[in-house]
PDB file of C-alpha atoms in Angstrom:
ATOM      1  CA  MET B 446     121.183  94.448 115.272  1.00  0.00           C
ATOM      2  CA  LYS B 447     123.160  96.310 112.614  1.00  0.00           C
ATOM      3  CA  LYS B 448     123.723  93.024 110.804  1.00  0.00           C
ATOM      4  CA  TYR B 449     119.996  92.279 110.733  1.00  0.00           C
ATOM      5  CA  PHE B 450     119.192  95.817 109.530  1.00  0.00           C
ATOM      6  CA  SER B 451     121.663  95.156 106.720  1.00  0.00           C
ATOM      7  CA  LEU B 452     120.093  91.771 106.021  1.00  0.00           C
ATOM      8  CA  VAL B 453     116.590  93.212 105.535  1.00  0.00           C
ATOM      9  CA  LEU B 454     117.710  96.502 103.964  1.00  0.00           C
ATOM     10  CA  PHE B 455     115.575  98.392 106.463  1.00  0.00           C
ATOM     11  CA  ALA B 456     116.150 101.645 104.561  1.00  0.00           C
ATOM     12  CA  HIS B 457     114.069 100.232 101.698  1.00  0.00           C
ATOM     13  CA  THR B 458     111.003 100.474 103.957  1.00  0.00           C
ATOM     14  CA  ILE B 459     110.869 104.036 102.663  1.00  0.00           C
ATOM     15  CA  PHE B 460     109.100 102.755  99.535  1.00  0.00           C
ATOM     16  CA  ALA B 461     105.975 101.239 101.095  1.00  0.00           C
ATOM     17  CA  LEU B 462     105.807 102.919 104.516  1.00  0.00           C
ATOM     18  CA  PRO B 463     104.719 106.374 103.250  1.00  0.00           C
ATOM     19  CA  PHE B 464     101.845 104.714 101.394  1.00  0.00           C
ATOM     20  CA  ALA B 465     100.855 102.836 104.542  1.00  0.00           C
ATOM     21  CA  VAL B 466     100.673 106.218 106.295  1.00  0.00           C
ATOM     22  CA  ILE B 467      98.548 107.468 103.387  1.00  0.00           C
ATOM     23  CA  GLY B 468      96.156 104.533 103.784  1.00  0.00           C
ATOM     24  CA  PHE B 469      95.899 105.089 107.533  1.00  0.00           C
ATOM     25  CA  PHE B 470      95.091 108.801 107.354  1.00  0.00           C
ATOM     26  CA  LEU B 471      92.847 108.317 104.331  1.00  0.00           C
ATOM     27  CA  ALA B 472      90.681 106.143 106.584  1.00  0.00           C
ATOM     28  CA  VAL B 473      90.816 108.641 109.438  1.00  0.00           C
ATOM     29  CA  THR B 474      89.754 111.587 107.249  1.00  0.00           C
ATOM     30  CA  THR B 475      87.184 109.966 104.940  1.00  0.00           C
ATOM     31  CA  THR B 476      85.288 107.730 107.371  1.00  0.00           C
ATOM     32  CA  GLU B 477      83.726 108.086 110.801  1.00  0.00           C
ATOM     33  CA  ASN B 478      86.715 106.415 112.430  1.00  0.00           C
ATOM     34  CA  HIS B 479      88.908 108.629 114.607  1.00  0.00           C
ATOM     35  CA  PHE B 480      92.662 108.808 114.951  1.00  0.00           C
ATOM     36  CA  ASN B 481      94.037 106.283 117.396  1.00  0.00           C
ATOM     37  CA  TRP B 482      97.701 106.235 118.453  1.00  0.00           C
ATOM     38  CA  VAL B 483      97.576 102.556 119.403  1.00  0.00           C
ATOM     39  CA  LYS B 484      96.319 101.567 115.961  1.00  0.00           C
ATOM     40  CA  LEU B 485      98.960 103.736 114.294  1.00  0.00           C
ATOM     41  CA  VAL B 486     101.741 102.057 116.278  1.00  0.00           C
ATOM     42  CA  MET B 487     100.365  98.595 115.547  1.00  0.00           C
ATOM     43  CA  MET B 488     100.128  99.426 111.847  1.00  0.00           C
ATOM     44  CA  LEU B 489     103.762 100.550 111.840  1.00  0.00           C
ATOM     45  CA  LEU B 490     104.785  97.369 113.663  1.00  0.00           C
ATOM     46  CA  CYS B 491     102.992  95.274 111.054  1.00  0.00           C
ATOM     47  CA  MET B 492     104.878  97.122 108.327  1.00  0.00           C
ATOM     48  CA  VAL B 493     108.204  96.419 110.045  1.00  0.00           C
ATOM     49  CA  PHE B 494     107.420  92.747 110.666  1.00  0.00           C
ATOM     50  CA  ALA B 495     106.192  92.208 107.094  1.00  0.00           C
ATOM     51  CA  ARG B 496     109.244  93.924 105.641  1.00  0.00           C
ATOM     52  CA  ASN B 497     111.611  91.951 107.869  1.00  0.00           C
ATOM     53  CA  SER B 498     109.923  88.657 106.965  1.00  0.00           C
ATOM     54  CA  ALA B 499     109.960  89.314 103.221  1.00  0.00           C
ATOM     55  CA  MET B 500     113.546  90.523 102.965  1.00  0.00           C
ATOM     56  CA  ALA B 501     115.070  87.954 105.320  1.00  0.00           C
ATOM     57  CA  PHE B 502     113.295  85.126 103.493  1.00  0.00           C
ATOM     58  CA  ASN B 503     114.430  86.534 100.150  1.00  0.00           C
ATOM     59  CA  ARG B 504     118.033  86.550 101.340  1.00  0.00           C
ATOM     60  CA  TYR B 505     117.643  83.024 102.737  1.00  0.00           C
ATOM     61  CA  LEU B 506     116.089  81.587  99.583  1.00  0.00           C
ATOM     62  CA  ASP B 507     118.476  83.375  97.199  1.00  0.00           C
ATOM     63  CA  ARG B 508     121.660  82.724  99.160  1.00  0.00           C
ATOM     64  CA  ASP B 509     123.148  80.360  96.550  1.00  0.00           C
ATOM     65  CA  ILE B 510     122.250  82.669  93.656  1.00  0.00           C
ATOM     66  CA  ASP B 511     123.606  85.702  95.514  1.00  0.00           C
ATOM     67  CA  ALA B 512     126.884  83.885  96.135  1.00  0.00           C
ATOM     68  CA  ILE B 513     127.664  83.576  92.414  1.00  0.00           C
ATOM     69  CA  ASN B 514     126.319  86.956  91.267  1.00  0.00           C
ATOM     70  CA  PRO B 515     129.151  89.529  91.286  1.00  0.00           C
ATOM     71  CA  ARG B 516     126.645  92.245  92.236  1.00  0.00           C
ATOM     72  CA  THR B 517     125.254  90.401  95.272  1.00  0.00           C
ATOM     73  CA  LYS B 518     128.038  88.131  96.538  1.00  0.00           C
ATOM     74  CA  GLN B 519     128.806  90.580  99.361  1.00  0.00           C
ATOM     75  CA  ARG B 520     125.317  90.300 100.836  1.00  0.00           C
ATOM     76  CA  ASP B 521     125.194  89.151 104.431  1.00  0.00           C
ATOM     77  CA  ILE B 522     124.596  85.418 104.013  1.00  0.00           C
ATOM     78  CA  PRO B 523     127.079  84.739 101.169  1.00  0.00           C
ATOM     79  CA  ALA B 524     129.640  86.933 102.936  1.00  0.00           C
ATOM     80  CA  GLY B 525     129.184  84.944 106.157  1.00  0.00           C
ATOM     81  CA  ARG B 526     128.017  87.827 108.363  1.00  0.00           C
ATOM     82  CA  ILE B 527     124.729  86.048 109.093  1.00  0.00           C
ATOM     83  CA  SER B 528     124.068  82.315 108.819  1.00  0.00           C
ATOM     84  CA  ALA B 529     121.244  80.949 106.667  1.00  0.00           C
ATOM     85  CA  SER B 530     119.622  79.349 109.724  1.00  0.00           C
ATOM     86  CA  SER B 531     119.667  82.680 111.567  1.00  0.00           C
ATOM     87  CA  ALA B 532     117.987  84.397 108.610  1.00  0.00           C
ATOM     88  CA  LEU B 533     115.288  81.711 108.513  1.00  0.00           C
ATOM     89  CA  THR B 534     114.729  81.971 112.276  1.00  0.00           C
ATOM     90  CA  PHE B 535     114.487  85.756 111.945  1.00  0.00           C
ATOM     91  CA  THR B 536     111.865  85.267 109.201  1.00  0.00           C
ATOM     92  CA  ILE B 537     109.740  82.931 111.303  1.00  0.00           C
ATOM     93  CA  ILE B 538     109.878  85.206 114.360  1.00  0.00           C
ATOM     94  CA  ASN B 539     108.763  88.226 112.339  1.00  0.00           C
ATOM     95  CA  CYS B 540     105.936  86.259 110.704  1.00  0.00           C
ATOM     96  CA  LEU B 541     104.656  85.238 114.128  1.00  0.00           C
ATOM     97  CA  LEU B 542     104.942  88.787 115.453  1.00  0.00           C
ATOM     98  CA  LEU B 543     102.929  90.076 112.493  1.00  0.00           C
ATOM     99  CA  VAL B 544     100.112  87.592 113.036  1.00  0.00           C
ATOM    100  CA  ILE B 545     100.062  88.263 116.794  1.00  0.00           C
ATOM    101  CA  THR B 546      99.928  92.032 116.236  1.00  0.00           C
ATOM    102  CA  THR B 547      97.004  91.755 113.811  1.00  0.00           C
ATOM    103  CA  PHE B 548      95.105  89.732 116.426  1.00  0.00           C
ATOM    104  CA  PHE B 549      94.972  92.881 118.567  1.00  0.00           C
ATOM    105  CA  ILE B 550      93.922  95.131 115.673  1.00  0.00           C
ATOM    106  CA  ASN B 551      90.715  93.603 114.329  1.00  0.00           C
ATOM    107  CA  ARG B 552      89.330  90.300 113.137  1.00  0.00           C
ATOM    108  CA  LEU B 553      89.654  91.016 109.395  1.00  0.00           C
ATOM    109  CA  CYS B 554      93.327  91.978 109.656  1.00  0.00           C
ATOM    110  CA  PHE B 555      93.989  88.841 111.688  1.00  0.00           C
ATOM    111  CA  TYR B 556      92.267  86.562 109.184  1.00  0.00           C
ATOM    112  CA  LEU B 557      94.058  88.190 106.236  1.00  0.00           C
ATOM    113  CA  SER B 558      97.531  88.211 107.813  1.00  0.00           C
ATOM    114  CA  PRO B 559      98.478  84.722 106.478  1.00  0.00           C
ATOM    115  CA  VAL B 560      97.384  85.824 103.002  1.00  0.00           C
ATOM    116  CA  ALA B 561      99.573  88.924 103.219  1.00  0.00           C
ATOM    117  CA  LEU B 562     102.523  86.836 104.398  1.00  0.00           C
ATOM    118  CA  LEU B 563     101.995  84.349 101.578  1.00  0.00           C
ATOM    119  CA  VAL B 564     102.190  87.162  99.006  1.00  0.00           C
ATOM    120  CA  VAL B 565     105.282  88.865 100.419  1.00  0.00           C
ATOM    121  CA  LEU B 566     107.154  85.603 101.006  1.00  0.00           C
ATOM    122  CA  CYS B 567     106.295  83.954  97.691  1.00  0.00           C
ATOM    123  CA  TYR B 568     107.892  86.763  95.695  1.00  0.00           C
ATOM    124  CA  SER B 569     111.310  85.323  96.497  1.00  0.00           C
ATOM    125  CA  ALA B 570     110.594  82.134  94.541  1.00  0.00           C
ATOM    126  CA  THR B 571     108.898  83.651  91.491  1.00  0.00           C
ATOM    127  CA  LYS B 572     112.068  84.544  89.559  1.00  0.00           C
ATOM    128  CA  ARG B 573     112.636  80.810  89.207  1.00  0.00           C
ATOM    129  CA  PHE B 574     109.563  80.290  87.031  1.00  0.00           C
ATOM    130  CA  THR B 575     108.067  83.595  85.770  1.00  0.00           C
ATOM    131  CA  ALA B 576     109.255  86.907  84.364  1.00  0.00           C
ATOM    132  CA  LEU B 577     106.279  88.495  86.118  1.00  0.00           C
ATOM    133  CA  CYS B 578     108.190  88.351  89.412  1.00  0.00           C
ATOM    134  CA  HIS B 579     108.372  92.178  89.371  1.00  0.00           C
ATOM    135  CA  LEU B 580     104.571  92.362  89.491  1.00  0.00           C
ATOM    136  CA  VAL B 581     104.510  89.979  92.438  1.00  0.00           C
ATOM    137  CA  LEU B 582     106.909  92.284  94.280  1.00  0.00           C
ATOM    138  CA  GLY B 583     104.653  95.203  93.391  1.00  0.00           C
ATOM    139  CA  LEU B 584     101.655  93.270  94.676  1.00  0.00           C
ATOM    140  CA  GLY B 585     103.389  92.648  97.992  1.00  0.00           C
ATOM    141  CA  LEU B 586     104.155  96.318  98.570  1.00  0.00           C
ATOM    142  CA  SER B 587     100.713  97.334  97.288  1.00  0.00           C
ATOM    143  CA  LEU B 588      99.177  95.730 100.377  1.00  0.00           C
ATOM    144  CA  ALA B 589     100.519  98.637 102.460  1.00  0.00           C
ATOM    145  CA  PRO B 590      97.856 101.332 101.820  1.00  0.00           C
ATOM    146  CA  ILE B 591      94.872  99.007 101.828  1.00  0.00           C
ATOM    147  CA  GLY B 592      96.216  97.123 104.846  1.00  0.00           C
ATOM    148  CA  ALA B 593      96.648 100.362 106.795  1.00  0.00           C
ATOM    149  CA  TYR B 594      93.116 101.374 105.810  1.00  0.00           C
ATOM    150  CA  LEU B 595      91.821  98.056 107.174  1.00  0.00           C
ATOM    151  CA  VAL B 596      93.632  98.676 110.465  1.00  0.00           C
ATOM    152  CA  VAL B 597      91.463 101.757 111.000  1.00  0.00           C
ATOM    153  CA  THR B 598      88.155 100.642 109.487  1.00  0.00           C
ATOM    154  CA  GLY B 599      88.092  96.853 109.425  1.00  0.00           C
ATOM    155  CA  SER B 600      86.385  97.038 106.010  1.00  0.00           C
ATOM    156  CA  PHE B 601      87.278  97.465 102.338  1.00  0.00           C
ATOM    157  CA  ALA B 602      86.640 100.584 100.250  1.00  0.00           C
ATOM    158  CA  LEU B 603      87.424 101.920  96.776  1.00  0.00           C
ATOM    159  CA  LEU B 604      89.766 104.808  97.612  1.00  0.00           C
ATOM    160  CA  PRO B 605      92.618 102.821  99.186  1.00  0.00           C
ATOM    161  CA  ILE B 606      92.498 100.413  96.230  1.00  0.00           C
ATOM    162  CA  PHE B 607      93.553 103.274  93.935  1.00  0.00           C
ATOM    163  CA  TYR B 608      96.664 103.801  96.056  1.00  0.00           C
ATOM    164  CA  SER B 609      97.374 100.063  96.159  1.00  0.00           C
ATOM    165  CA  LEU B 610      97.173  99.883  92.366  1.00  0.00           C
ATOM    166  CA  ALA B 611      99.433 102.928  92.122  1.00  0.00           C
ATOM    167  CA  VAL B 612     102.014 101.202  94.327  1.00  0.00           C
ATOM    168  CA  LEU B 613     101.726  97.941  92.385  1.00  0.00           C
ATOM    169  CA  CYS B 614     102.504  99.655  89.056  1.00  0.00           C
ATOM    170  CA  TRP B 615     105.105 102.007  90.546  1.00  0.00           C
ATOM    171  CA  VAL B 616     107.107  99.296  92.324  1.00  0.00           C
ATOM    172  CA  SER B 617     106.845  96.834  89.440  1.00  0.00           C
ATOM    173  CA  GLY B 618     108.112  99.536  87.090  1.00  0.00           C
ATOM    174  CA  PHE B 619     111.141 100.531  89.119  1.00  0.00           C
ATOM    175  CA  ASP B 620     111.983  96.912  89.960  1.00  0.00           C
ATOM    176  CA  ILE B 621     112.211  96.234  86.221  1.00  0.00           C
ATOM    177  CA  ILE B 622     114.684  99.126  85.974  1.00  0.00           C
ATOM    178  CA  TYR B 623     116.703  97.681  88.876  1.00  0.00           C
ATOM    179  CA  ALA B 624     116.716  94.223  87.251  1.00  0.00           C
ATOM    180  CA  LEU B 625     118.401  95.630  84.135  1.00  0.00           C
ATOM    181  CA  GLN B 626     121.695  95.162  85.984  1.00  0.00           C
ATOM    182  CA  ASP B 627     121.232  91.377  86.075  1.00  0.00           C
ATOM    183  CA  GLU B 628     119.962  90.771  82.542  1.00  0.00           C
ATOM    184  CA  ASP B 629     122.970  88.708  81.418  1.00  0.00           C
ATOM    185  CA  PHE B 630     123.329  86.916  84.752  1.00  0.00           C
ATOM    186  CA  ASP B 631     119.632  85.942  84.804  1.00  0.00           C
ATOM    187  CA  ARG B 632     119.843  84.516  81.297  1.00  0.00           C
ATOM    188  CA  GLY B 633     122.994  82.585  82.166  1.00  0.00           C
ATOM    189  CA  GLN B 634     121.427  81.081  85.285  1.00  0.00           C
ATOM    190  CA  GLN B 635     118.031  80.474  83.626  1.00  0.00           C
ATOM    191  CA  LEU B 636     116.337  82.909  86.003  1.00  0.00           C
ATOM    192  CA  HIS B 637     113.290  84.841  84.882  1.00  0.00           C
ATOM    193  CA  SER B 638     112.942  88.616  84.674  1.00  0.00           C
ATOM    194  CA  ILE B 639     111.453  91.151  82.283  1.00  0.00           C
ATOM    195  CA  PRO B 640     114.888  92.372  81.085  1.00  0.00           C
ATOM    196  CA  ALA B 641     116.067  88.793  80.480  1.00  0.00           C
ATOM    197  CA  TRP B 642     112.829  88.068  78.612  1.00  0.00           C
ATOM    198  CA  LEU B 643     112.334  91.241  76.578  1.00  0.00           C
ATOM    199  CA  GLY B 644     115.756  92.886  76.518  1.00  0.00           C
ATOM    200  CA  LYS B 645     116.742  96.252  77.968  1.00  0.00           C
ATOM    201  CA  GLU B 646     114.883  98.557  75.571  1.00  0.00           C
ATOM    202  CA  ASN B 647     111.558  96.707  75.683  1.00  0.00           C
ATOM    203  CA  ALA B 648     111.870  96.294  79.454  1.00  0.00           C
ATOM    204  CA  LEU B 649     112.281 100.049  79.848  1.00  0.00           C
ATOM    205  CA  ASN B 650     109.254 100.610  77.610  1.00  0.00           C
ATOM    206  CA  LEU B 651     107.171  98.296  79.797  1.00  0.00           C
ATOM    207  CA  SER B 652     108.450 100.064  82.901  1.00  0.00           C
ATOM    208  CA  THR B 653     107.339 103.369  81.380  1.00  0.00           C
ATOM    209  CA  MET B 654     103.846 101.983  80.728  1.00  0.00           C
ATOM    210  CA  LEU B 655     103.564 100.780  84.309  1.00  0.00           C
ATOM    211  CA  HIS B 656     104.610 104.183  85.612  1.00  0.00           C
ATOM    212  CA  VAL B 657     102.012 105.899  83.422  1.00  0.00           C
ATOM    213  CA  LEU B 658      99.400 103.634  85.006  1.00  0.00           C
ATOM    214  CA  SER B 659     100.781 104.435  88.455  1.00  0.00           C
ATOM    215  CA  ALA B 660     100.368 108.150  87.777  1.00  0.00           C
ATOM    216  CA  ALA B 661      96.792 107.542  86.599  1.00  0.00           C
ATOM    217  CA  PHE B 662      95.919 105.720  89.826  1.00  0.00           C
ATOM    218  CA  ILE B 663      97.464 108.532  91.879  1.00  0.00           C
ATOM    219  CA  ILE B 664      95.246 111.007  90.016  1.00  0.00           C
ATOM    220  CA  ALA B 665      92.061 108.887  90.211  1.00  0.00           C
ATOM    221  CA  PRO B 666      91.128 109.724  93.853  1.00  0.00           C
ATOM    222  CA  ILE B 667      90.447 113.379  92.945  1.00  0.00           C
ATOM    223  CA  PHE B 668      87.280 112.208  91.178  1.00  0.00           C
ATOM    224  CA  PHE B 669      85.958 110.432  94.261  1.00  0.00           C
ATOM    225  CA  THR B 670      86.788 112.680  97.206  1.00  0.00           C
ATOM    226  CA  ALA B 671      87.498 116.308  98.016  1.00  0.00           C
ATOM    227  CA  VAL B 672      91.115 117.383  97.701  1.00  0.00           C
ATOM    228  CA  SER B 673      92.998 120.640  98.109  1.00  0.00           C
ATOM    229  CA  TRP B 674      95.986 122.236  96.399  1.00  0.00           C
ATOM    230  CA  PRO B 675      98.715 120.148  98.150  1.00  0.00           C
ATOM    231  CA  TYR B 676      97.323 116.987  96.608  1.00  0.00           C
ATOM    232  CA  TYR B 677      97.767 118.426  93.122  1.00  0.00           C
ATOM    233  CA  ALA B 678     101.276 119.509  94.066  1.00  0.00           C
ATOM    234  CA  GLY B 679     101.951 115.961  95.274  1.00  0.00           C
ATOM    235  CA  ILE B 680     100.708 114.512  91.989  1.00  0.00           C
ATOM    236  CA  ALA B 681     102.966 116.869  90.028  1.00  0.00           C
ATOM    237  CA  PHE B 682     106.015 115.987  92.137  1.00  0.00           C
ATOM    238  CA  PHE B 683     105.404 112.234  92.040  1.00  0.00           C
ATOM    239  CA  CYS B 684     104.967 112.270  88.257  1.00  0.00           C
ATOM    240  CA  ALA B 685     108.067 114.431  87.858  1.00  0.00           C
ATOM    241  CA  MET B 686     110.101 111.869  89.796  1.00  0.00           C
ATOM    242  CA  LEU B 687     108.772 109.078  87.591  1.00  0.00           C
ATOM    243  CA  ILE B 688     109.815 110.982  84.493  1.00  0.00           C
ATOM    244  CA  TYR B 689     113.194 111.877  85.988  1.00  0.00           C
ATOM    245  CA  GLN B 690     114.181 108.290  86.765  1.00  0.00           C
ATOM    246  CA  HIS B 691     113.462 107.302  83.177  1.00  0.00           C
ATOM    247  CA  LYS B 692     115.722 110.130  82.046  1.00  0.00           C
ATOM    248  CA  LEU B 693     118.502 108.708  84.208  1.00  0.00           C
ATOM    249  CA  VAL B 694     118.489 105.187  82.791  1.00  0.00           C
ATOM    250  CA  LYS B 695     119.115 104.264  79.157  1.00  0.00           C
ATOM    251  CA  PRO B 696     119.497 100.807  77.538  1.00  0.00           C
ATOM    252  CA  ASN B 697     123.163 101.567  76.881  1.00  0.00           C
ATOM    253  CA  ASP B 698     123.867 103.376  80.154  1.00  0.00           C
ATOM    254  CA  LEU B 699     122.980 101.718  83.473  1.00  0.00           C
ATOM    255  CA  SER B 700     125.456 103.718  85.544  1.00  0.00           C
ATOM    256  CA  ARG B 701     122.691 105.551  87.440  1.00  0.00           C
ATOM    257  CA  VAL B 702     120.316 102.665  88.048  1.00  0.00           C
ATOM    258  CA  ASN B 703     120.961 102.590  91.807  1.00  0.00           C
ATOM    259  CA  PHE B 704     120.334 106.329  92.088  1.00  0.00           C
ATOM    260  CA  ALA B 705     117.109 105.998  90.102  1.00  0.00           C
ATOM    261  CA  PHE B 706     116.036 102.992  92.192  1.00  0.00           C
ATOM    262  CA  MET B 707     116.760 104.153  95.722  1.00  0.00           C
ATOM    263  CA  THR B 708     117.064 107.931  95.832  1.00  0.00           C
ATOM    264  CA  THR B 709     114.509 108.993  93.248  1.00  0.00           C
ATOM    265  CA  ASN B 710     111.784 106.599  94.341  1.00  0.00           C
ATOM    266  CA  GLY B 711     112.449 107.158  98.038  1.00  0.00           C
ATOM    267  CA  ILE B 712     112.086 110.908  97.606  1.00  0.00           C
ATOM    268  CA  ALA B 713     108.974 110.441  95.465  1.00  0.00           C
ATOM    269  CA  SER B 714     107.119 108.398  98.092  1.00  0.00           C
ATOM    270  CA  VAL B 715     108.095 110.537 101.094  1.00  0.00           C
ATOM    271  CA  VAL B 716     107.326 113.880  99.459  1.00  0.00           C
ATOM    272  CA  PHE B 717     104.036 112.640  98.001  1.00  0.00           C
ATOM    273  CA  ALA B 718     102.988 111.367 101.431  1.00  0.00           C
ATOM    274  CA  ALA B 719     103.904 114.744 102.976  1.00  0.00           C
ATOM    275  CA  PHE B 720     101.732 116.574 100.430  1.00  0.00           C
ATOM    276  CA  PHE B 721      98.935 114.073 101.070  1.00  0.00           C
ATOM    277  CA  LEU B 722      99.042 114.685 104.826  1.00  0.00           C
ATOM    278  CA  LEU B 723      98.980 118.448 104.297  1.00  0.00           C
ATOM    279  CA  ASP B 724      96.002 117.992 101.992  1.00  0.00           C
ATOM    280  CA  ARG B 725      94.186 115.921 104.619  1.00  0.00           C
ATOM    281  CA  PHE B 726      94.925 118.560 107.267  1.00  0.00           C
ATOM    282  CA  LEU B 727      93.417 121.307 105.128  1.00  0.00           C
ATOM    283  CA  ILE B 728      90.381 119.219 104.217  1.00  0.00           C
ATOM    284  CA  LEU B 729      89.826 118.173 107.824  1.00  0.00           C
ATOM    285  CA  HIS B 730      89.925 121.776 109.006  1.00  0.00           C
ATOM    286  CA  GLY B 731      87.610 122.942 106.244  1.00  0.00           C
ATOM    287  CA  ASN B 732      89.864 125.618 104.809  1.00  0.00           C
ATOM    288  CA  ALA B 733      87.563 126.752 102.007  1.00  0.00           C
ATOM    289  CA  SER B 734      90.170 128.973 100.406  1.00  0.00           C
ATOM    290  CA  PHE B 735      92.320 125.912  99.640  1.00  0.00           C
ATOM    291  CA  ASP B 736      89.593 123.348  98.944  1.00  0.00           C
ATOM    292  CA  ILE B 737      89.159 122.218  95.339  1.00  0.00           C
ATOM    293  CA  ASN B 738      86.243 119.809  95.427  1.00  0.00           C
ATOM    294  CA  ILE B 739      85.509 117.946  92.198  1.00  0.00           C
ATOM    295  CA  HIS B 740      83.593 115.144  93.884  1.00  0.00           C
ATOM    296  CA  LEU B 741      81.385 113.384  91.360  1.00  0.00           C
TER     297      LEU B 741
END
């Protein structure tokens, strides 16, 4: 089990999972649907199965590339801790478990589950033909808030789309920063990435633009629903973390890329989700002294 947790980098679930929780409780607090423990558990299972499928397939598909990249040659398949066939079997099992779980949620989630799997699995191949692979990764993780919203409601709405767009831009931006480490390797192996295409400085500029858009999408919901002071505090913290990670990484100094990638972004998502939940609690209980309603 420890080997498979290592294979799928289960700790990286911390990026998308808080936004799935946001999508779930956004639906509970802004629609007529009530909290349901069974749906919450099934949503969390879907997140785990999707994450397992995507990461295991990525490791399976990239096993030959990982074996010759000094940064990745110690990953589980190249290092021989897990066989390629085992990783592929693990992928298939998790895909099936995801589809089966959505069958018990609602019809829309069930019908859309193959589409979601197609997005999260296809990311692994995109670096072979497009530098926009970072956006495809962002798209895969951006399904979390809107997918969780669909678990509760079974229908689409505008509000969760803001959070999905925020995740798309946020993840794409920090994945570009992470890919700075492989700029020379990607060029040498004719792999596609934003750093290999644009160079370090321009890649960081594009990452900054994406993170500005992410902040804008995080702010956008305040114009469409009532919020209270914790939401503003969450916005401030999330934006501060975006700024901080760009302070850590420079074109001529990549020594803190891993800290910016994992620690900074992990803290940003968890703390923002905590502020969001506190905001929803205050709104739900009608605490007028905290409510700042700028609903248009």
